[in-house]
Amino acid sequence: HLHFLNHVFGEHPRTGALDVCPFIPVQNVSMEDCVRCAETFGQRLAEMLHVPVYLYGEAARRETRRSLPSVRAGEYEALPDKLKSADWSPDFGPAEFVPSWGATVTGARKFLIAFNVNVIATKEQAHRIALDVREQGRGKTQPGRLQKVQGMGWYLDESNMAQVSTNILDYELTPLHTVHQEICSVAKELKLPVVGSQIVGLIPLKAVLDSADFFIQRDGLFILEEEHKVRLVISELGLDSLGPFNPKDRIIEYMVQSGDDSRLVSLSLQQFVQSVGARTAAPGGGSVSAAVAAMGAALGAMVGQMTYGKRQFDHLDGVMRRLIPPFHQAAKELLLMVDADSTAFNSYMAALKMPKTSLDEIKRREAAMQAGLQRAVSVPLALAERVGVLWAPLKEMVVNGNIACKSDAQVTRTPPKHLN
């Protein structure tokens, strides 16, 4: 395996050849699942290589080991003495110093965002900013400004500038834009220029969209498309200052999208119609209703878009900014119901096919049928409720929308009679 002593030591804290291996819930998995993965990995690594392994984060077995910096304290150089202490006996493997490896830390945690802000400054000045903003601050008597944020300052020789390097441990508690703003604020106090930023590794889509919503609200912008929101954040934070920021390669949800997309909404219109007309129970009326409703909502958004931004309708810009988003959002949500309805119905059909040769099998079948029925009914009910909410803004859109789109608005407002 790797021989730790053969590698040049850099700026980043480290405890060994494999410093840290976190397990993070991204999609369709729980934190408890990640804890089990960390425990299994840690045990196997220790058994195979005979090296000390520590658990941290949600997998930590001691409160003093929840934080990665506390486990890393003293780093590789401190391990010979640290391993002699009962307080720092490893969770797996021998309590012995292995010079060629060091130690490994593994655990489970929320998604960590490695976010570095570029500053034209010295390493010491960048570190001073980091001390002000990071949660740990300068110690217990001088805590920092931001919760769940780690930070340090360093110098990038290859870029000839310093960075305030941060780890955002909980981006929902302390969002990306908040970290950037605080660093900019401290840098301004020190009369130091901030020149862009950098995401190291991947970032969750929600973290980007949360920051986009902040900038949109702060500046009174009108942006609906997800792609445009991502571009806004890249521009506002200068994420491409040290190299290209390609969302498809850097945003984790875009990275894990399956190339085999079997969703109904991914079919061409011709394929979808043929699928509806096939000799199968699904997709059926529920999926068709959702598709038609989504197109109706999209038509409502179109009428607004054909009104917004035109000189003759300048006086209606404020009205359109208010009316367009509900239709835009509804179109996205109603599209999801196209597949949701078929999936729910198929779950009921699967329950019907369950065996019923014994009393236990009959009970399980009936329970599965009831659950399937509830799912099958809940989707069209949610569809009706979602469409009903649009009726009030649609009436207003018909009154204020571009007269050239009147026929489109009339198609949009062709609901069942009981909604009139």
Coordinates of C-alpha atoms in Angstrom, one line a residue:
H1 CA 0.0 0.0 0.0
L2 CA 0.9 3.7 0.0
H3 CA 3.9 4.7 2.1
F4 CA 2.9 7.9 3.8
L5 CA 6.5 9.1 4.4
N6 CA 7.2 9.1 0.7
H7 CA 4.7 11.8 0.0
V8 CA 5.3 15.6 0.2
F9 CA 3.4 17.2 3.1
G10 CA 1.1 20.0 2.0
E11 CA -1.1 22.6 3.7
H12 CA -4.2 20.4 4.3
P13 CA -4.6 18.7 7.7
R14 CA -4.1 15.0 7.6
T15 CA -3.7 11.9 9.8
G16 CA -2.5 9.4 7.3
A17 CA -2.3 7.9 3.8
L18 CA -6.1 7.6 3.7
D19 CA -7.0 10.6 5.8
V20 CA -10.8 10.5 5.9
C21 CA -13.5 8.4 4.2
P22 CA -17.0 9.7 4.9
F23 CA -20.3 8.1 3.9
I24 CA -23.0 10.7 2.9
P25 CA -26.7 10.2 2.2
V26 CA -27.4 11.6 -1.2
Q27 CA -30.5 9.9 -2.6
N28 CA -32.8 7.1 -1.4
V29 CA -30.6 6.3 1.6
S30 CA -30.7 7.2 5.3
M31 CA -28.0 8.4 7.7
E32 CA -28.4 5.2 9.6
D33 CA -27.5 3.3 6.4
C34 CA -24.4 5.4 6.1
V35 CA -23.4 4.8 9.7
R36 CA -23.6 1.0 9.0
C37 CA -21.4 1.4 5.9
A38 CA -18.8 3.4 7.9
E39 CA -18.7 0.8 10.6
T40 CA -18.3 -2.1 8.1
F41 CA -15.7 -0.2 6.1
G42 CA -13.7 0.8 9.2
Q43 CA -13.7 -2.8 10.6
R44 CA -12.6 -4.3 7.3
L45 CA -9.9 -1.7 6.6
A46 CA -8.5 -2.3 10.1
E47 CA -8.6 -6.1 9.7
M48 CA -7.0 -6.1 6.2
L49 CA -4.2 -3.6 6.7
H50 CA -3.8 -3.7 10.5
V51 CA -4.0 0.0 10.9
P52 CA -5.9 2.2 13.4
V53 CA -9.3 3.5 12.3
Y54 CA -11.5 6.2 14.1
L55 CA -15.2 6.8 13.7
Y56 CA -16.5 10.4 13.5
G57 CA -19.6 12.4 12.7
E58 CA -22.9 10.5 13.1
A59 CA -21.0 7.2 13.5
A60 CA -18.9 8.5 16.4
R61 CA -19.1 6.3 19.5
R62 CA -17.7 9.1 21.7
E63 CA -18.9 12.7 21.8
T64 CA -15.3 13.9 21.6
R65 CA -15.0 12.3 18.2
R66 CA -18.0 13.8 16.5
S67 CA -15.9 16.6 15.0
L68 CA -13.2 15.7 12.4
P69 CA -10.8 18.5 13.5
S70 CA -10.9 17.1 17.1
V71 CA -10.0 13.6 15.8
R72 CA -7.3 15.1 13.5
A73 CA -5.8 17.2 16.3
G74 CA -2.0 17.1 16.2
E75 CA -2.3 15.3 12.9
Y76 CA 0.0 12.5 11.8
E77 CA 2.9 13.8 13.9
A78 CA 0.9 13.4 17.1
L79 CA -0.2 9.8 16.5
P80 CA 2.7 8.0 18.3
D81 CA 1.8 9.7 21.6
K82 CA -1.9 9.9 20.9
L83 CA -2.3 6.2 20.4
K84 CA -0.8 5.5 23.8
S85 CA -3.7 7.3 25.5
A86 CA -6.8 5.4 26.4
D87 CA -8.9 8.4 25.4
W88 CA -7.7 8.0 21.8
S89 CA -7.7 4.2 21.4
P90 CA -9.0 3.5 17.9
D91 CA -12.5 2.2 17.2
F92 CA -11.0 -0.5 15.0
G93 CA -7.5 -1.9 14.6
P94 CA -4.4 -1.8 16.8
A95 CA -3.6 1.1 19.1
E96 CA -0.2 1.1 17.5
F97 CA 1.6 3.7 15.3
V98 CA 2.0 2.5 11.7
P99 CA 4.6 4.9 10.2
S100 CA 3.8 3.9 6.6
W101 CA 0.1 4.6 7.0
G102 CA -0.8 6.8 10.0
A103 CA -4.5 6.5 10.8
T104 CA -7.8 6.7 9.0
V105 CA -11.0 8.4 10.0
T106 CA -14.3 7.2 8.6
G107 CA -17.9 8.1 9.5
A108 CA -21.3 9.4 8.3
R109 CA -22.2 13.0 7.9
K110 CA -24.3 15.4 6.0
F111 CA -23.0 16.6 2.6
L112 CA -19.9 18.8 3.3
I113 CA -19.3 21.7 0.9
A114 CA -15.6 22.6 0.4
F115 CA -15.9 26.3 -0.4
N116 CA -12.8 28.4 -0.8
V117 CA -12.9 32.2 -1.3
N118 CA -10.0 33.9 -3.2
V119 CA -8.4 36.9 -1.6
I120 CA -5.5 39.1 -2.8
A121 CA -3.8 38.9 0.6
T122 CA -1.1 37.1 2.5
K123 CA -1.6 33.7 4.0
E124 CA -1.7 35.3 7.4
Q125 CA -4.4 37.8 6.4
A126 CA -6.5 35.0 4.9
H127 CA -6.2 33.0 8.1
R128 CA -7.2 36.0 10.1
I129 CA -10.5 36.1 8.1
A130 CA -11.0 32.4 8.6
L131 CA -10.6 32.8 12.4
D132 CA -13.3 35.5 12.4
V133 CA -15.9 33.5 10.4
R134 CA -15.4 29.8 11.4
E135 CA -17.5 28.5 14.3
Q136 CA -14.4 27.6 16.4
G137 CA -13.2 31.2 16.1
R138 CA -10.0 31.8 18.1
G139 CA -11.1 29.6 20.9
K140 CA -13.8 29.2 23.5
T141 CA -13.5 32.9 24.6
Q142 CA -13.7 34.2 21.0
P143 CA -16.1 32.1 19.0
G144 CA -16.6 32.8 15.3
R145 CA -19.6 34.1 13.4
L146 CA -20.8 31.1 11.5
Q147 CA -22.2 27.8 12.9
K148 CA -21.1 24.5 11.3
V149 CA -18.3 26.2 9.4
Q150 CA -14.6 25.2 9.6
G151 CA -12.0 27.4 8.1
M152 CA -8.3 28.3 7.7
G153 CA -6.2 30.5 5.4
W154 CA -3.6 29.4 3.0
Y155 CA -1.7 30.6 -0.1
L156 CA -2.1 29.2 -3.6
D157 CA 1.3 29.6 -5.2
E158 CA 0.1 28.4 -8.6
S159 CA -2.6 31.2 -8.6
N160 CA -0.5 33.7 -6.7
M161 CA -3.2 34.5 -4.3
A162 CA -4.5 33.5 -0.9
Q163 CA -7.7 31.6 0.0
V164 CA -10.0 31.5 2.9
S165 CA -10.7 27.7 2.8
T166 CA -13.9 26.6 4.5
N167 CA -15.8 23.4 5.0
I168 CA -19.6 24.0 5.3
L169 CA -20.8 21.1 7.5
D170 CA -24.5 22.0 7.3
Y171 CA -25.4 24.2 4.3
E172 CA -29.0 24.4 5.3
L173 CA -28.1 26.0 8.6
T174 CA -25.3 28.2 7.1
P175 CA -25.9 28.6 3.4
L176 CA -23.2 29.1 0.8
H177 CA -24.0 32.8 0.2
T178 CA -23.9 33.5 3.9
V179 CA -20.3 32.2 4.2
H180 CA -19.3 34.3 1.1
Q181 CA -21.0 37.4 2.5
E182 CA -19.3 37.1 5.9
I183 CA -15.8 36.5 4.3
C184 CA -16.4 39.5 2.0
S185 CA -17.5 41.6 5.0
V186 CA -14.3 40.8 7.1
A187 CA -12.1 41.3 4.0
K188 CA -13.7 44.7 3.4
E189 CA -12.9 45.7 7.0
L190 CA -9.3 44.7 6.3
K191 CA -9.3 46.5 3.0
L192 CA -8.6 43.3 1.1
P193 CA -10.2 42.4 -2.3
V194 CA -12.2 39.2 -2.8
V195 CA -11.7 37.9 -6.3
G196 CA -14.0 35.0 -6.8
S197 CA -14.4 31.6 -5.2
Q198 CA -14.0 27.9 -5.7
I199 CA -16.0 24.7 -5.0
V200 CA -13.7 21.8 -4.4
G201 CA -15.4 18.6 -5.4
L202 CA -19.2 18.4 -5.7
I203 CA -22.1 20.4 -4.4
P204 CA -25.8 19.6 -3.8
L205 CA -28.3 21.3 -6.2
K206 CA -30.3 22.6 -3.3
A207 CA -27.3 24.5 -1.9
V208 CA -27.0 26.3 -5.3
L209 CA -30.7 27.0 -5.6
D210 CA -30.9 28.3 -2.0
S211 CA -28.2 30.8 -2.8
A212 CA -30.0 31.7 -6.1
D213 CA -33.2 32.4 -4.2
F214 CA -31.3 34.7 -1.9
F215 CA -29.8 36.7 -4.7
I216 CA -33.1 36.8 -6.5
Q217 CA -34.9 38.2 -3.5
R218 CA -32.1 40.5 -2.5
D219 CA -31.9 42.2 -6.0
G220 CA -35.6 41.8 -6.9
L221 CA -34.8 39.6 -9.9
F222 CA -37.2 37.6 -12.0
I223 CA -35.7 34.2 -12.7
L224 CA -37.7 31.0 -13.1
E225 CA -35.5 28.4 -14.9
E226 CA -33.2 26.2 -12.8
E227 CA -30.4 26.6 -15.4
H228 CA -30.6 30.4 -15.1
K229 CA -30.5 30.2 -11.3
V230 CA -27.4 28.1 -11.4
R231 CA -25.7 30.6 -13.8
L232 CA -26.7 33.4 -11.4
V233 CA -24.9 31.7 -8.5
I234 CA -21.8 31.0 -10.6
S235 CA -21.6 34.6 -11.6
E236 CA -22.4 36.1 -8.1
L237 CA -19.9 33.9 -6.3
G238 CA -17.3 33.9 -9.1
L239 CA -17.2 30.1 -9.0
D240 CA -15.4 30.0 -12.4
S241 CA -12.6 32.3 -11.3
L242 CA -9.9 29.6 -11.1
G243 CA -11.3 27.4 -13.9
P244 CA -14.5 26.3 -15.6
F245 CA -17.5 25.4 -13.4
N246 CA -19.5 23.0 -15.4
P247 CA -22.8 22.3 -13.5
K248 CA -23.1 18.8 -15.1
D249 CA -19.7 17.8 -13.6
R250 CA -20.0 19.7 -10.3
I251 CA -23.6 19.4 -9.1
I252 CA -24.1 16.0 -7.6
E253 CA -27.7 15.5 -8.7
Y254 CA -26.7 16.1 -12.3
M255 CA -23.8 13.7 -11.9
V256 CA -25.9 10.8 -10.7
Q257 CA -28.7 11.1 -13.2
S258 CA -29.3 7.8 -14.9
G259 CA -28.7 7.6 -18.6
D260 CA -31.5 5.0 -18.7
D261 CA -34.5 7.3 -18.2
S262 CA -37.7 5.1 -18.4
R263 CA -40.0 7.8 -17.2
L264 CA -43.2 8.5 -19.2
V265 CA -42.4 12.2 -19.3
S266 CA -39.1 11.4 -21.1
L267 CA -41.0 9.8 -24.0
S268 CA -41.7 11.8 -27.1
L269 CA -45.3 12.9 -27.5
Q270 CA -45.8 10.3 -30.2
Q271 CA -44.4 7.6 -27.9
F272 CA -46.5 8.7 -25.0
V273 CA -49.7 8.7 -27.0
Q274 CA -48.9 5.2 -28.3
S275 CA -48.2 4.1 -24.8
V276 CA -51.6 5.3 -23.6
G277 CA -53.3 3.6 -26.5
A278 CA -51.6 0.3 -25.9
R279 CA -53.3 -2.8 -24.4
T280 CA -52.2 -2.0 -20.8
A281 CA -54.0 -0.5 -17.8
A282 CA -51.3 2.1 -17.3
P283 CA -50.6 4.8 -18.3
G284 CA -54.3 5.6 -18.2
G285 CA -56.6 8.5 -17.4
G286 CA -54.7 9.7 -14.4
S287 CA -51.4 10.1 -16.3
V288 CA -53.2 11.7 -19.2
S289 CA -55.0 14.1 -16.9
A290 CA -51.7 15.1 -15.3
A291 CA -50.1 15.6 -18.7
V292 CA -53.0 17.8 -19.9
A293 CA -53.0 19.8 -16.7
A294 CA -49.2 20.3 -17.0
M295 CA -49.7 21.7 -20.5
G296 CA -52.6 23.9 -19.3
A297 CA -50.3 25.3 -16.6
A298 CA -47.6 25.8 -19.2
L299 CA -50.0 27.7 -21.4
G300 CA -50.8 30.0 -18.5
A301 CA -47.1 30.7 -18.0
M302 CA -46.8 31.3 -21.8
V303 CA -49.5 34.0 -21.7
G304 CA -47.6 35.7 -18.9
Q305 CA -44.3 35.4 -20.7
M306 CA -45.8 36.9 -23.8
T307 CA -46.9 39.8 -21.8
Y308 CA -43.9 40.4 -19.5
G309 CA -41.1 42.5 -20.7
K310 CA -43.0 44.1 -23.7
R311 CA -42.9 47.9 -23.8
Q312 CA -46.7 48.2 -24.3
F313 CA -47.3 46.2 -21.2
D314 CA -44.6 47.8 -19.0
H315 CA -47.3 48.8 -16.5
L316 CA -48.2 45.1 -16.0
D317 CA -44.6 43.9 -15.3
G318 CA -45.3 43.7 -11.6
V319 CA -48.5 41.8 -12.1
M320 CA -46.8 39.3 -14.4
R321 CA -43.9 38.8 -12.0
R322 CA -46.5 37.7 -9.5
L323 CA -48.7 35.6 -11.8
I324 CA -46.2 33.7 -13.9
P325 CA -44.3 31.7 -11.1
P326 CA -47.4 29.8 -9.9
F327 CA -48.0 28.5 -13.4
H328 CA -44.3 27.7 -14.0
Q329 CA -44.1 25.8 -10.7
A330 CA -47.4 24.0 -11.2
A331 CA -46.3 22.8 -14.7
K332 CA -43.2 21.2 -13.1
E333 CA -45.1 19.5 -10.3
L334 CA -47.9 18.3 -12.6
L335 CA -45.4 16.6 -14.9
L336 CA -44.2 14.6 -12.0
M337 CA -47.7 13.3 -11.4
V338 CA -47.7 11.8 -14.9
D339 CA -45.4 9.0 -13.7
A340 CA -46.6 9.1 -10.1
D341 CA -50.1 8.1 -11.2
S342 CA -49.0 5.1 -13.2
T343 CA -46.6 4.0 -10.5
A344 CA -49.3 4.2 -7.9
F345 CA -51.7 2.2 -10.0
N346 CA -49.1 -0.4 -10.8
S347 CA -48.5 -0.9 -7.1
Y348 CA -52.2 -1.8 -6.7
M349 CA -52.1 -4.1 -9.7
A350 CA -49.1 -5.9 -8.2
A351 CA -51.0 -6.4 -4.9
L352 CA -53.8 -8.0 -6.8
K353 CA -51.4 -10.6 -8.1
M354 CA -50.1 -11.6 -4.7
P355 CA -50.7 -15.2 -3.6
K356 CA -53.8 -15.9 -1.5
T357 CA -53.5 -19.6 -0.6
S358 CA -53.2 -19.2 3.1
L359 CA -54.7 -16.9 5.8
D360 CA -51.5 -15.0 6.2
E361 CA -51.1 -14.5 2.5
I362 CA -54.7 -13.3 2.2
K363 CA -54.0 -10.7 5.0
R364 CA -50.8 -9.5 3.4
R365 CA -52.5 -9.2 0.0
E366 CA -55.4 -7.3 1.5
A367 CA -53.0 -4.9 3.3
A368 CA -51.0 -4.4 0.1
M369 CA -54.2 -3.8 -1.8
Q370 CA -55.4 -1.2 0.6
A371 CA -52.0 0.6 0.6
G372 CA -52.0 0.4 -3.2
L373 CA -55.6 1.9 -3.4
Q374 CA -54.7 4.7 -1.1
R375 CA -51.7 5.6 -3.3
A376 CA -53.7 5.2 -6.5
V377 CA -56.4 7.6 -5.1
S378 CA -54.0 10.1 -3.5
V379 CA -52.3 11.0 -6.8
P380 CA -55.5 12.2 -8.7
L381 CA -56.7 13.9 -5.6
A382 CA -53.5 15.8 -5.3
L383 CA -53.8 16.6 -9.0
A384 CA -57.3 18.1 -8.6
E385 CA -56.1 20.1 -5.6
R386 CA -53.1 21.4 -7.4
V387 CA -55.1 22.5 -10.5
G388 CA -57.8 24.1 -8.3
V389 CA -55.2 26.4 -6.8
L390 CA -54.4 27.9 -10.3
W391 CA -58.0 29.0 -11.0
A392 CA -57.7 32.4 -9.2
P393 CA -54.4 33.4 -10.8
L394 CA -55.7 32.2 -14.2
K395 CA -58.8 34.5 -14.0
E396 CA -56.4 37.4 -13.3
M397 CA -54.1 36.3 -16.2
V398 CA -57.0 36.3 -18.6
V399 CA -57.9 39.8 -17.7
N400 CA -54.3 41.2 -17.8
G401 CA -52.6 39.0 -20.3
N402 CA -51.5 39.9 -23.9
I403 CA -54.7 40.1 -26.0
A404 CA -52.9 38.3 -28.8
C405 CA -52.8 35.2 -26.5
K406 CA -56.5 35.3 -25.7
S407 CA -57.2 32.0 -27.5
D408 CA -54.3 30.3 -25.5
A409 CA -55.7 31.7 -22.3
Q410 CA -59.2 30.3 -23.2
V411 CA -57.7 26.8 -23.8
T412 CA -56.0 27.1 -20.4
R413 CA -59.2 28.0 -18.7
T414 CA -61.3 25.0 -20.0
P415 CA -61.9 23.2 -16.7
P416 CA -64.7 20.9 -15.6
K417 CA -67.9 22.9 -15.1
H418 CA -67.9 22.6 -11.4
L419 CA -64.7 24.7 -11.2
N420 CA -66.3 27.7 -13.0

